[in-house]
Amino acid sequence: MSAMSYLFTVLALLICISVTDSVYKKKEDSLSDKVSQLTEWNNKKSVIRLTGDKFRELVKTPPKNYSVIVMLTALQSKRQCSVCKQANDEYLILANSWRYSQQFSDRLFFTMVDYDEGPDVFQSLKLNTAPVFMHFPAKGKPKKGDTMDIHRVGFAAEQIARWVQERTDIQVRVFRPPNYSGTLALALLFSLIGGLLYLKRNNLEFLYNKTSWGIGALAIIFAMTSGQMWNHIRGPPLMHKNPQTGQMHYVHASSQGQFIMETYIVMLLNTAVVVGFIMLNEAHTMKSDGRKKRIMALVGLGCVAIFFSLLLSVFRSKYQGYPYR
Amino acid sequence: MKTSSAPFGAGWLLRMSPQKQDTLLKLMILTIAAVLAFSTRLFSVLQFESVIHEFDPYFNYRTTLFLAEKGFYNFHNWFDDRAWYPLGRIIGGTIYPGLMVTSAAIYNILNFINITINVRNVCVFLAPLFASFTTVVTYLFTRELKDAGAGLVAASMLAIVPGYISRSVAGSYDNEGIAIFCMLLTYTLWVKAAKTGSLFWSVLCALAYFYMVSSWGGYVFLINLIPLHVLILMFTGRFSHRIYVAYSSVYCIGTILSMQIAFVGFQPVQSSEHMAALGVFGLCQIHAFVDYLRSKLSVEQFNLLFKSLVLISGSVMFGAAAVATAAGKISPWTGRFYSLLDPSYAKNNIPIIASVSEHQPTAWSSFYFDLQLLVFMFPVGLYYCFSKLTDANIFIIIYGVTSIYFSGVMVRLMLVLAPVMCILSGIGVSSVLNTYMKNLDVSTKKDKKQKKSDNTYPLKNEIATGVIMIMTSFLIMYTFHCTWVTSEAYSSPSIVLTARGGDNGKIIFDDFREAYYWLRQNTHYNAKIMSWWDYGYQITAIANRTVLVDNNTWNNTHISRVGQAMASTEDKAYEIMRELDVDYVLVIFGGLTGYSSDDINKFLWMVRIGGSTDRGSHIKEADYYTPQGEFRVDKDGSPILLNCLMYKMCYYRFGSVYTEGGKPTGYDRVRNTEIGNKDFELEVLEEAYTTEHWLVRIYKVKNLENRGI
């Protein structure tokens, strides 16, 4: 009896072992499958696009030995999420830095889920905003800090990298592809000027032509007084479309900001007023018959009056109630 | 005409020669413009009282007081132990003394001739006084450029231009107030020197430059502009012996004089911002030498010599510059300089530059707000200058174009732009008026017939009338605009606050001065006051008590220590306060009145700066936010925030106060919430004083217990 029971125990144990072994094996298999799957995708693209099913299979289901960073976003143009595009650019920079770095391994994957490809993911995570950066650790469930707080730190690639390091202890050194466009434009400009000078080398008189210098100076002035420098530094939108009415706003309603279109309008108006004044002056000094003089003076006068009132009304739309009487 | 009422006066006027009448008229217009410049800046005195404004002017006022009482040598050697306790600050060598010396001199002269005036009033009215001087100088400058008529228009425009008024209202006692005068004076004398080539004007120009250097750091703009002028004159082939004499003497005398200012020291020969001036000086010598050689040698000899000379001198200069930079003798380009050349540089690399509101770029509306019709009269004037190029006109063109570029980058440099805007607009307006006033036919009929024959066209008179009317209405609008902007936007002292009451009357909050006087009257002379650095200058100047940190933010770790105290819990803060010997703590609290720039709204900066050094590494900004990343003071706020020293000092006893009808007690009117932590007692502090509207609250730091536990 005791021998029997012993045998049974052994059998049970054996079965047990073989079962766990096979389960373990299966787990091992699925894990290596997943890793190889992810690595294969990652070799093609630095950011892996996931659908709802893939997300559940590769990110949510437990056997994992790798961390996954997920960007939940809405990139379709019909969603009108301009922030998502900027965030996506930064995220790509980070993912590429990781993809081509020396420490690149299968411990960390950068993935993304687009709302239009996996709306169920958003539902299951109870998200109603985009973009959201989440970290799914190798072991256990995501905690509070595993959602990146982009409202506070922003979504610059460096910030995401710092957050990734905080969560996973993997340091990714962000390598921004240098922006050659500025240098290239400058080089082009210089070569153009150099070329022009070379072509005209026998006749450099135009350098002493004060009209061209005068026009250049006026151009700088108009660019500055219309706030082009502000545009250059702040990068405002071209214009604003009211989401409710679909109406286009060319002029920013407050004195704190401005749209690019608005500055062009102002530049045009300023130029027109100045041209009006110059015509008024030219009409007097010009050596021609009275008729032409009269027309020129009248046009100049009209220019000044009309465009100044337009300028005033643009200004009034920014400072409500101007001239405050 | 006013002569009709006073026949005696008319007769006297008519008996004068036309030339004398002309002079009298100019003098009258200029006087009126100068008086206007002074009086339009008095809005703040009329609306409030004769009081120094804002923060930095209080420091200048205090130093002026010291200078007037103790004399120049004590001032020069002054080590201030009332600020930055326990470090102190050397004042004599770290400021531009021109402003203080000027007002102390005025004070002493007036008292010498028995006009008793106190230092504060000298300080309050100094900026308006210098604004009227600037008006006169503008007239002289523009007269050099075009004619007296344009000068008068420019002077009248400058008298009321808001871009300049913003920094020179009565009470805003700051360097810029006199610096603009110095700058325009230097330019005037420079143009005069360049025109005449006389040593007399050059020396005067160097002296004016010295005054400019002694009063404002912005002299760097000037010492780059004049060499640029000389350089462009060289390129355009206008270089002459006049320019040579003028520039060489201005540069030599000016540089030596400027090095006498302790704060400037050896910078004029070391830092790269001054190198352009030195380079052009060298170029001047070479140019003059080459001209001399050319007159002595044959063409072939000269060409050979010229080529080898250029090659040798070029390589030597390059080598010297490289060696000096490598050895650290020439300081590298400073960040502020870069931010002017490439505006996105500062934004990306230097947060402290990007964060200051004065360093923001200028939107088009602020150009219009500060300059109104000058925005488009300026290019008109520039056009006239281009059509009649002279050495002087080239100077004003360069000044105009460079300053408009810089003011586009930094809104604060509007100040430098405003004078040149006025000058060029004055030229523009007066040219238009000159042209069309002649066409206006008010003369007798036979005269008209004569004129018609040679140079006229139909509707000439009507068009002229139209132009004159438009110009007149423009100028009237300009006047109204400027007056409105001055009275509404640029005349608040910010130490006395106002609000509109329910019955549309004005309510004045004078809590700041109330608190400072309380400190002055009720605390020990050597008491140390801890507050955020914004209020340091005011406390030392008005309360005459020692502060830990002030607006001269030279020591970041010290400021950080104060930030740590404010951001810590009471017992942690107590350790820091004992370490720094703090007797009183002062906080600004706007929750009762709705004053939004109070210490709770600045608190995140304290946390950031506090956490930025090693000793404050335990202070993390994230701890002061809710889990959703919001900064809020109500029940949902972060518990660390609700228990830190700053919160407790601001909201002590506030939980039992009704602030607005229909709202519970402890309703914060700035954050628009009911505060989260209402019922608490202070352990290491006791409330010493709270002003009428709770704007300033002062706490006394308790002593240690008599017996340890």
PDB file of C-alpha atoms in Angstrom, chain A residues 94-308:
ATOM      1  CA  LEU A  94      14.352  59.476 -29.546  1.00  0.00           C
ATOM      2  CA  ALA A  95      13.494  56.104 -31.078  1.00  0.00           C
ATOM      3  CA  ASN A  96      16.055  56.568 -33.816  1.00  0.00           C
ATOM      4  CA  SER A  97      18.669  57.552 -31.273  1.00  0.00           C
ATOM      5  CA  TRP A  98      17.946  54.302 -29.472  1.00  0.00           C
ATOM      6  CA  ARG A  99      17.780  52.244 -32.619  1.00  0.00           C
ATOM      7  CA  TYR A 100      21.215  53.358 -33.804  1.00  0.00           C
ATOM      8  CA  SER A 101      22.920  53.609 -30.435  1.00  0.00           C
ATOM      9  CA  GLN A 102      25.571  51.222 -29.125  1.00  0.00           C
ATOM     10  CA  GLN A 103      23.473  49.900 -26.279  1.00  0.00           C
ATOM     11  CA  PHE A 104      20.617  48.937 -28.589  1.00  0.00           C
ATOM     12  CA  SER A 105      19.146  45.666 -27.319  1.00  0.00           C
ATOM     13  CA  ASP A 106      15.860  43.867 -26.962  1.00  0.00           C
ATOM     14  CA  ARG A 107      15.274  45.224 -23.478  1.00  0.00           C
ATOM     15  CA  LEU A 108      13.408  48.269 -24.658  1.00  0.00           C
ATOM     16  CA  PHE A 109      11.011  48.841 -27.535  1.00  0.00           C
ATOM     17  CA  PHE A 110       9.442  52.017 -28.782  1.00  0.00           C
ATOM     18  CA  THR A 111       5.960  51.490 -30.081  1.00  0.00           C
ATOM     19  CA  MET A 112       2.934  53.539 -30.922  1.00  0.00           C
ATOM     20  CA  VAL A 113      -0.806  53.044 -31.195  1.00  0.00           C
ATOM     21  CA  ASP A 114      -2.821  55.285 -33.429  1.00  0.00           C
ATOM     22  CA  TYR A 115      -6.361  55.952 -32.308  1.00  0.00           C
ATOM     23  CA  ASP A 116      -7.725  55.035 -35.699  1.00  0.00           C
ATOM     24  CA  GLU A 117      -5.943  51.679 -35.670  1.00  0.00           C
ATOM     25  CA  GLY A 118      -6.753  50.661 -32.135  1.00  0.00           C
ATOM     26  CA  PRO A 119      -9.521  52.639 -30.494  1.00  0.00           C
ATOM     27  CA  ASP A 120     -10.108  49.741 -28.095  1.00  0.00           C
ATOM     28  CA  VAL A 121      -6.666  50.358 -26.581  1.00  0.00           C
ATOM     29  CA  PHE A 122      -7.695  53.864 -25.675  1.00  0.00           C
ATOM     30  CA  GLN A 123     -10.894  52.547 -24.133  1.00  0.00           C
ATOM     31  CA  SER A 124      -9.175  49.864 -22.117  1.00  0.00           C
ATOM     32  CA  LEU A 125      -6.678  52.395 -20.761  1.00  0.00           C
ATOM     33  CA  LYS A 126      -9.461  54.925 -20.141  1.00  0.00           C
ATOM     34  CA  LEU A 127      -7.756  57.599 -22.195  1.00  0.00           C
ATOM     35  CA  ASN A 128      -9.551  60.401 -23.923  1.00  0.00           C
ATOM     36  CA  THR A 129      -6.609  62.610 -24.820  1.00  0.00           C
ATOM     37  CA  ALA A 130      -3.657  62.276 -27.120  1.00  0.00           C
ATOM     38  CA  PRO A 131      -0.731  62.147 -27.208  1.00  0.00           C
ATOM     39  CA  VAL A 132       0.032  60.066 -24.125  1.00  0.00           C
ATOM     40  CA  PHE A 133       3.326  58.374 -23.408  1.00  0.00           C
ATOM     41  CA  MET A 134       3.122  55.222 -21.313  1.00  0.00           C
ATOM     42  CA  HIS A 135       5.684  52.804 -20.086  1.00  0.00           C
ATOM     43  CA  PHE A 136       4.852  49.114 -19.672  1.00  0.00           C
ATOM     44  CA  PRO A 137       7.513  47.583 -17.453  1.00  0.00           C
ATOM     45  CA  ALA A 138       8.924  44.109 -17.919  1.00  0.00           C
ATOM     46  CA  LYS A 139       7.403  42.903 -14.659  1.00  0.00           C
ATOM     47  CA  GLY A 140       4.123  43.926 -13.132  1.00  0.00           C
ATOM     48  CA  LYS A 141       1.572  46.495 -14.091  1.00  0.00           C
ATOM     49  CA  PRO A 142       2.203  50.132 -14.994  1.00  0.00           C
ATOM     50  CA  LYS A 143       2.119  52.431 -11.976  1.00  0.00           C
ATOM     51  CA  LYS A 144       1.312  56.090 -11.611  1.00  0.00           C
ATOM     52  CA  GLY A 145       4.679  57.354 -12.794  1.00  0.00           C
ATOM     53  CA  ASP A 146       4.577  55.178 -15.866  1.00  0.00           C
ATOM     54  CA  THR A 147       2.459  57.752 -17.646  1.00  0.00           C
ATOM     55  CA  MET A 148       4.610  60.650 -18.663  1.00  0.00           C
ATOM     56  CA  ASP A 149       3.389  64.035 -17.533  1.00  0.00           C
ATOM     57  CA  ILE A 150       3.710  65.959 -20.766  1.00  0.00           C
ATOM     58  CA  HIS A 151       1.758  68.913 -19.426  1.00  0.00           C
ATOM     59  CA  ARG A 152       4.541  69.705 -17.069  1.00  0.00           C
ATOM     60  CA  VAL A 153       7.747  68.617 -18.739  1.00  0.00           C
ATOM     61  CA  GLY A 154       6.685  68.818 -22.355  1.00  0.00           C
ATOM     62  CA  PHE A 155       7.526  66.189 -24.925  1.00  0.00           C
ATOM     63  CA  ALA A 156      10.973  67.181 -26.122  1.00  0.00           C
ATOM     64  CA  ALA A 157      13.017  64.124 -26.998  1.00  0.00           C
ATOM     65  CA  GLU A 158      15.434  64.894 -24.143  1.00  0.00           C
ATOM     66  CA  GLN A 159      12.576  64.975 -21.655  1.00  0.00           C
ATOM     67  CA  ILE A 160      11.178  61.690 -22.878  1.00  0.00           C
ATOM     68  CA  ALA A 161      14.672  60.197 -22.661  1.00  0.00           C
ATOM     69  CA  ARG A 162      15.010  61.359 -19.077  1.00  0.00           C
ATOM     70  CA  TRP A 163      11.661  59.868 -18.202  1.00  0.00           C
ATOM     71  CA  VAL A 164      12.576  56.621 -19.918  1.00  0.00           C
ATOM     72  CA  GLN A 165      15.769  56.482 -17.905  1.00  0.00           C
ATOM     73  CA  GLU A 166      13.817  57.109 -14.704  1.00  0.00           C
ATOM     74  CA  ARG A 167      11.462  54.244 -15.442  1.00  0.00           C
ATOM     75  CA  THR A 168      13.753  51.681 -17.041  1.00  0.00           C
ATOM     76  CA  ASP A 169      17.317  52.621 -16.048  1.00  0.00           C
ATOM     77  CA  ILE A 170      18.238  52.580 -19.718  1.00  0.00           C
ATOM     78  CA  GLN A 171      19.969  55.692 -20.812  1.00  0.00           C
ATOM     79  CA  VAL A 172      19.263  56.827 -24.340  1.00  0.00           C
ATOM     80  CA  ARG A 173      21.434  59.612 -25.590  1.00  0.00           C
ATOM     81  CA  VAL A 174      19.358  61.763 -27.855  1.00  0.00           C
ATOM     82  CA  PHE A 175      21.033  62.487 -31.121  1.00  0.00           C
ATOM     83  CA  ARG A 176      19.261  65.151 -33.073  1.00  0.00           C
ATOM     84  CA  PRO A 177      19.966  65.075 -36.784  1.00  0.00           C
ATOM     85  CA  PRO A 178      21.627  68.462 -37.303  1.00  0.00           C
ATOM     86  CA  ASN A 179      19.538  70.958 -39.154  1.00  0.00           C
ATOM     87  CA  TYR A 180      21.470  71.748 -42.283  1.00  0.00           C
ATOM     88  CA  SER A 181      18.773  73.834 -43.902  1.00  0.00           C
ATOM     89  CA  GLY A 182      19.958  77.071 -42.285  1.00  0.00           C
ATOM     90  CA  THR A 183      23.589  76.508 -43.222  1.00  0.00           C
ATOM     91  CA  LEU A 184      22.589  75.425 -46.683  1.00  0.00           C
ATOM     92  CA  ALA A 185      20.443  78.496 -47.222  1.00  0.00           C
ATOM     93  CA  LEU A 186      23.267  80.696 -46.017  1.00  0.00           C
ATOM     94  CA  ALA A 187      25.774  78.975 -48.285  1.00  0.00           C
ATOM     95  CA  LEU A 188      23.379  79.298 -51.192  1.00  0.00           C
ATOM     96  CA  LEU A 189      22.872  82.966 -50.482  1.00  0.00           C
ATOM     97  CA  PHE A 190      26.583  83.605 -50.302  1.00  0.00           C
ATOM     98  CA  SER A 191      27.294  81.662 -53.454  1.00  0.00           C
ATOM     99  CA  LEU A 192      24.503  83.565 -55.186  1.00  0.00           C
ATOM    100  CA  ILE A 193      25.925  86.892 -54.094  1.00  0.00           C
ATOM    101  CA  GLY A 194      29.419  85.746 -54.994  1.00  0.00           C
ATOM    102  CA  GLY A 195      28.201  84.558 -58.376  1.00  0.00           C
ATOM    103  CA  LEU A 196      26.438  87.819 -59.061  1.00  0.00           C
ATOM    104  CA  LEU A 197      29.519  89.772 -58.093  1.00  0.00           C
ATOM    105  CA  TYR A 198      31.642  87.558 -60.309  1.00  0.00           C
ATOM    106  CA  LEU A 199      29.340  87.956 -63.266  1.00  0.00           C
ATOM    107  CA  LYS A 200      29.252  91.680 -62.800  1.00  0.00           C
ATOM    108  CA  ARG A 201      32.933  91.964 -61.929  1.00  0.00           C
ATOM    109  CA  ASN A 202      33.557  94.476 -64.646  1.00  0.00           C
ATOM    110  CA  ASN A 203      30.808  96.714 -63.493  1.00  0.00           C
ATOM    111  CA  LEU A 204      30.670  96.941 -59.704  1.00  0.00           C
ATOM    112  CA  GLU A 205      29.025 100.327 -59.801  1.00  0.00           C
ATOM    113  CA  PHE A 206      25.746  98.919 -58.599  1.00  0.00           C
ATOM    114  CA  LEU A 207      27.329  98.366 -55.173  1.00  0.00           C
ATOM    115  CA  TYR A 208      27.519 102.111 -54.919  1.00  0.00           C
ATOM    116  CA  ASN A 209      23.966 102.516 -56.093  1.00  0.00           C
ATOM    117  CA  LYS A 210      22.193 104.096 -53.185  1.00  0.00           C
ATOM    118  CA  THR A 211      18.738 103.122 -54.407  1.00  0.00           C
ATOM    119  CA  SER A 212      19.366  99.434 -53.907  1.00  0.00           C
ATOM    120  CA  TRP A 213      20.803 100.071 -50.463  1.00  0.00           C
ATOM    121  CA  GLY A 214      17.849 102.298 -49.674  1.00  0.00           C
ATOM    122  CA  ILE A 215      15.399  99.601 -50.664  1.00  0.00           C
ATOM    123  CA  GLY A 216      17.330  97.106 -48.555  1.00  0.00           C
ATOM    124  CA  ALA A 217      17.167  99.377 -45.514  1.00  0.00           C
ATOM    125  CA  LEU A 218      13.457  99.963 -46.003  1.00  0.00           C
ATOM    126  CA  ALA A 219      12.891  96.222 -46.298  1.00  0.00           C
ATOM    127  CA  ILE A 220      14.596  95.632 -42.945  1.00  0.00           C
ATOM    128  CA  ILE A 221      12.493  98.351 -41.375  1.00  0.00           C
ATOM    129  CA  PHE A 222       9.223  96.996 -42.701  1.00  0.00           C
ATOM    130  CA  ALA A 223      10.132  93.492 -41.622  1.00  0.00           C
ATOM    131  CA  MET A 224      10.916  94.644 -38.104  1.00  0.00           C
ATOM    132  CA  THR A 225       8.028  97.030 -37.554  1.00  0.00           C
ATOM    133  CA  SER A 226       5.608  94.345 -38.666  1.00  0.00           C
ATOM    134  CA  GLY A 227       7.017  91.920 -36.103  1.00  0.00           C
ATOM    135  CA  GLN A 228       8.706  89.372 -38.363  1.00  0.00           C
ATOM    136  CA  MET A 229      11.332  88.864 -35.671  1.00  0.00           C
ATOM    137  CA  TRP A 230       8.596  87.958 -33.231  1.00  0.00           C
ATOM    138  CA  ASN A 231       7.351  85.394 -35.738  1.00  0.00           C
ATOM    139  CA  HIS A 232      10.846  84.011 -36.154  1.00  0.00           C
ATOM    140  CA  ILE A 233      11.302  83.497 -32.429  1.00  0.00           C
ATOM    141  CA  ARG A 234       7.808  82.455 -31.391  1.00  0.00           C
ATOM    142  CA  GLY A 235       6.633  80.661 -34.506  1.00  0.00           C
ATOM    143  CA  PRO A 236       2.925  81.544 -34.406  1.00  0.00           C
ATOM    144  CA  PRO A 237       0.399  79.850 -36.726  1.00  0.00           C
ATOM    145  CA  LEU A 238      -0.347  81.349 -40.105  1.00  0.00           C
ATOM    146  CA  MET A 239      -3.915  82.123 -39.118  1.00  0.00           C
ATOM    147  CA  HIS A 240      -6.566  80.781 -36.844  1.00  0.00           C
ATOM    148  CA  LYS A 241      -9.700  78.922 -37.768  1.00  0.00           C
ATOM    149  CA  ASN A 242     -12.561  79.080 -35.365  1.00  0.00           C
ATOM    150  CA  PRO A 243     -13.527  75.456 -34.738  1.00  0.00           C
ATOM    151  CA  GLN A 244     -17.197  76.269 -34.135  1.00  0.00           C
ATOM    152  CA  THR A 245     -18.018  78.574 -36.980  1.00  0.00           C
ATOM    153  CA  GLY A 246     -15.215  77.663 -39.353  1.00  0.00           C
ATOM    154  CA  GLN A 247     -14.503  81.338 -39.766  1.00  0.00           C
ATOM    155  CA  MET A 248     -10.921  82.366 -40.482  1.00  0.00           C
ATOM    156  CA  HIS A 249      -9.253  84.825 -38.138  1.00  0.00           C
ATOM    157  CA  TYR A 250      -6.347  86.690 -39.636  1.00  0.00           C
ATOM    158  CA  VAL A 251      -5.781  89.029 -36.713  1.00  0.00           C
ATOM    159  CA  HIS A 252      -5.001  87.814 -33.217  1.00  0.00           C
ATOM    160  CA  ALA A 253      -7.558  89.320 -30.897  1.00  0.00           C
ATOM    161  CA  SER A 254      -5.171  90.349 -28.154  1.00  0.00           C
ATOM    162  CA  SER A 255      -2.094  92.520 -28.084  1.00  0.00           C
ATOM    163  CA  GLN A 256      -0.107  89.612 -26.632  1.00  0.00           C
ATOM    164  CA  GLY A 257       0.071  87.613 -29.827  1.00  0.00           C
ATOM    165  CA  GLN A 258      -0.064  87.841 -33.586  1.00  0.00           C
ATOM    166  CA  PHE A 259      -0.530  85.568 -36.584  1.00  0.00           C
ATOM    167  CA  ILE A 260       1.839  85.394 -39.516  1.00  0.00           C
ATOM    168  CA  MET A 261      -0.876  86.510 -41.903  1.00  0.00           C
ATOM    169  CA  GLU A 262      -1.568  89.510 -39.728  1.00  0.00           C
ATOM    170  CA  THR A 263       2.055  90.648 -39.839  1.00  0.00           C
ATOM    171  CA  TYR A 264       2.010  90.431 -43.627  1.00  0.00           C
ATOM    172  CA  ILE A 265      -1.092  92.560 -43.728  1.00  0.00           C
ATOM    173  CA  VAL A 266       0.508  95.115 -41.438  1.00  0.00           C
ATOM    174  CA  MET A 267       3.691  95.120 -43.472  1.00  0.00           C
ATOM    175  CA  LEU A 268       1.678  95.747 -46.619  1.00  0.00           C
ATOM    176  CA  LEU A 269      -0.279  98.574 -45.026  1.00  0.00           C
ATOM    177  CA  ASN A 270       2.857 100.220 -43.651  1.00  0.00           C
ATOM    178  CA  THR A 271       4.526  99.972 -47.035  1.00  0.00           C
ATOM    179  CA  ALA A 272       1.496 101.434 -48.752  1.00  0.00           C
ATOM    180  CA  VAL A 273       1.407 104.443 -46.441  1.00  0.00           C
ATOM    181  CA  VAL A 274       5.113 105.058 -46.947  1.00  0.00           C
ATOM    182  CA  VAL A 275       4.780 104.695 -50.714  1.00  0.00           C
ATOM    183  CA  GLY A 276       1.965 107.216 -50.559  1.00  0.00           C
ATOM    184  CA  PHE A 277       4.194 109.706 -48.811  1.00  0.00           C
ATOM    185  CA  ILE A 278       7.038 109.110 -51.231  1.00  0.00           C
ATOM    186  CA  MET A 279       4.695 109.670 -54.169  1.00  0.00           C
ATOM    187  CA  LEU A 280       3.548 112.911 -52.611  1.00  0.00           C
ATOM    188  CA  ASN A 281       7.130 114.029 -52.487  1.00  0.00           C
ATOM    189  CA  GLU A 282       8.045 112.747 -55.933  1.00  0.00           C
ATOM    190  CA  ALA A 283       5.065 114.525 -57.427  1.00  0.00           C
ATOM    191  CA  HIS A 284       6.609 117.775 -56.426  1.00  0.00           C
ATOM    192  CA  THR A 285      10.199 117.183 -57.460  1.00  0.00           C
ATOM    193  CA  MET A 286       9.420 115.244 -60.654  1.00  0.00           C
ATOM    194  CA  LYS A 287      10.198 117.007 -63.906  1.00  0.00           C
ATOM    195  CA  SER A 288       7.166 116.400 -66.038  1.00  0.00           C
ATOM    196  CA  ASP A 289       3.906 117.979 -66.980  1.00  0.00           C
ATOM    197  CA  GLY A 290       1.286 119.107 -64.499  1.00  0.00           C
ATOM    198  CA  ARG A 291      -1.211 116.379 -65.305  1.00  0.00           C
ATOM    199  CA  LYS A 292       1.075 113.582 -64.214  1.00  0.00           C
ATOM    200  CA  LYS A 293       2.063 115.513 -61.159  1.00  0.00           C
ATOM    201  CA  ARG A 294      -1.535 115.971 -60.193  1.00  0.00           C
ATOM    202  CA  ILE A 295      -2.381 112.314 -60.598  1.00  0.00           C
ATOM    203  CA  MET A 296       0.644 111.225 -58.640  1.00  0.00           C
ATOM    204  CA  ALA A 297      -0.071 113.628 -55.804  1.00  0.00           C
ATOM    205  CA  LEU A 298      -3.708 112.560 -55.658  1.00  0.00           C
ATOM    206  CA  VAL A 299      -2.836 108.874 -55.658  1.00  0.00           C
ATOM    207  CA  GLY A 300      -0.254 109.447 -52.953  1.00  0.00           C
ATOM    208  CA  LEU A 301      -2.717 111.334 -50.828  1.00  0.00           C
ATOM    209  CA  GLY A 302      -5.325 108.631 -51.290  1.00  0.00           C
ATOM    210  CA  CYS A 303      -2.805 105.919 -50.394  1.00  0.00           C
ATOM    211  CA  VAL A 304      -1.869 107.650 -47.183  1.00  0.00           C
ATOM    212  CA  ALA A 305      -5.430 108.310 -46.090  1.00  0.00           C
ATOM    213  CA  ILE A 306      -6.917 104.930 -46.964  1.00  0.00           C
ATOM    214  CA  PHE A 307      -4.139 102.677 -45.796  1.00  0.00           C
ATOM    215  CA  PHE A 308      -3.615 104.574 -42.599  1.00  0.00           C
TER     216      PHE A 308
END
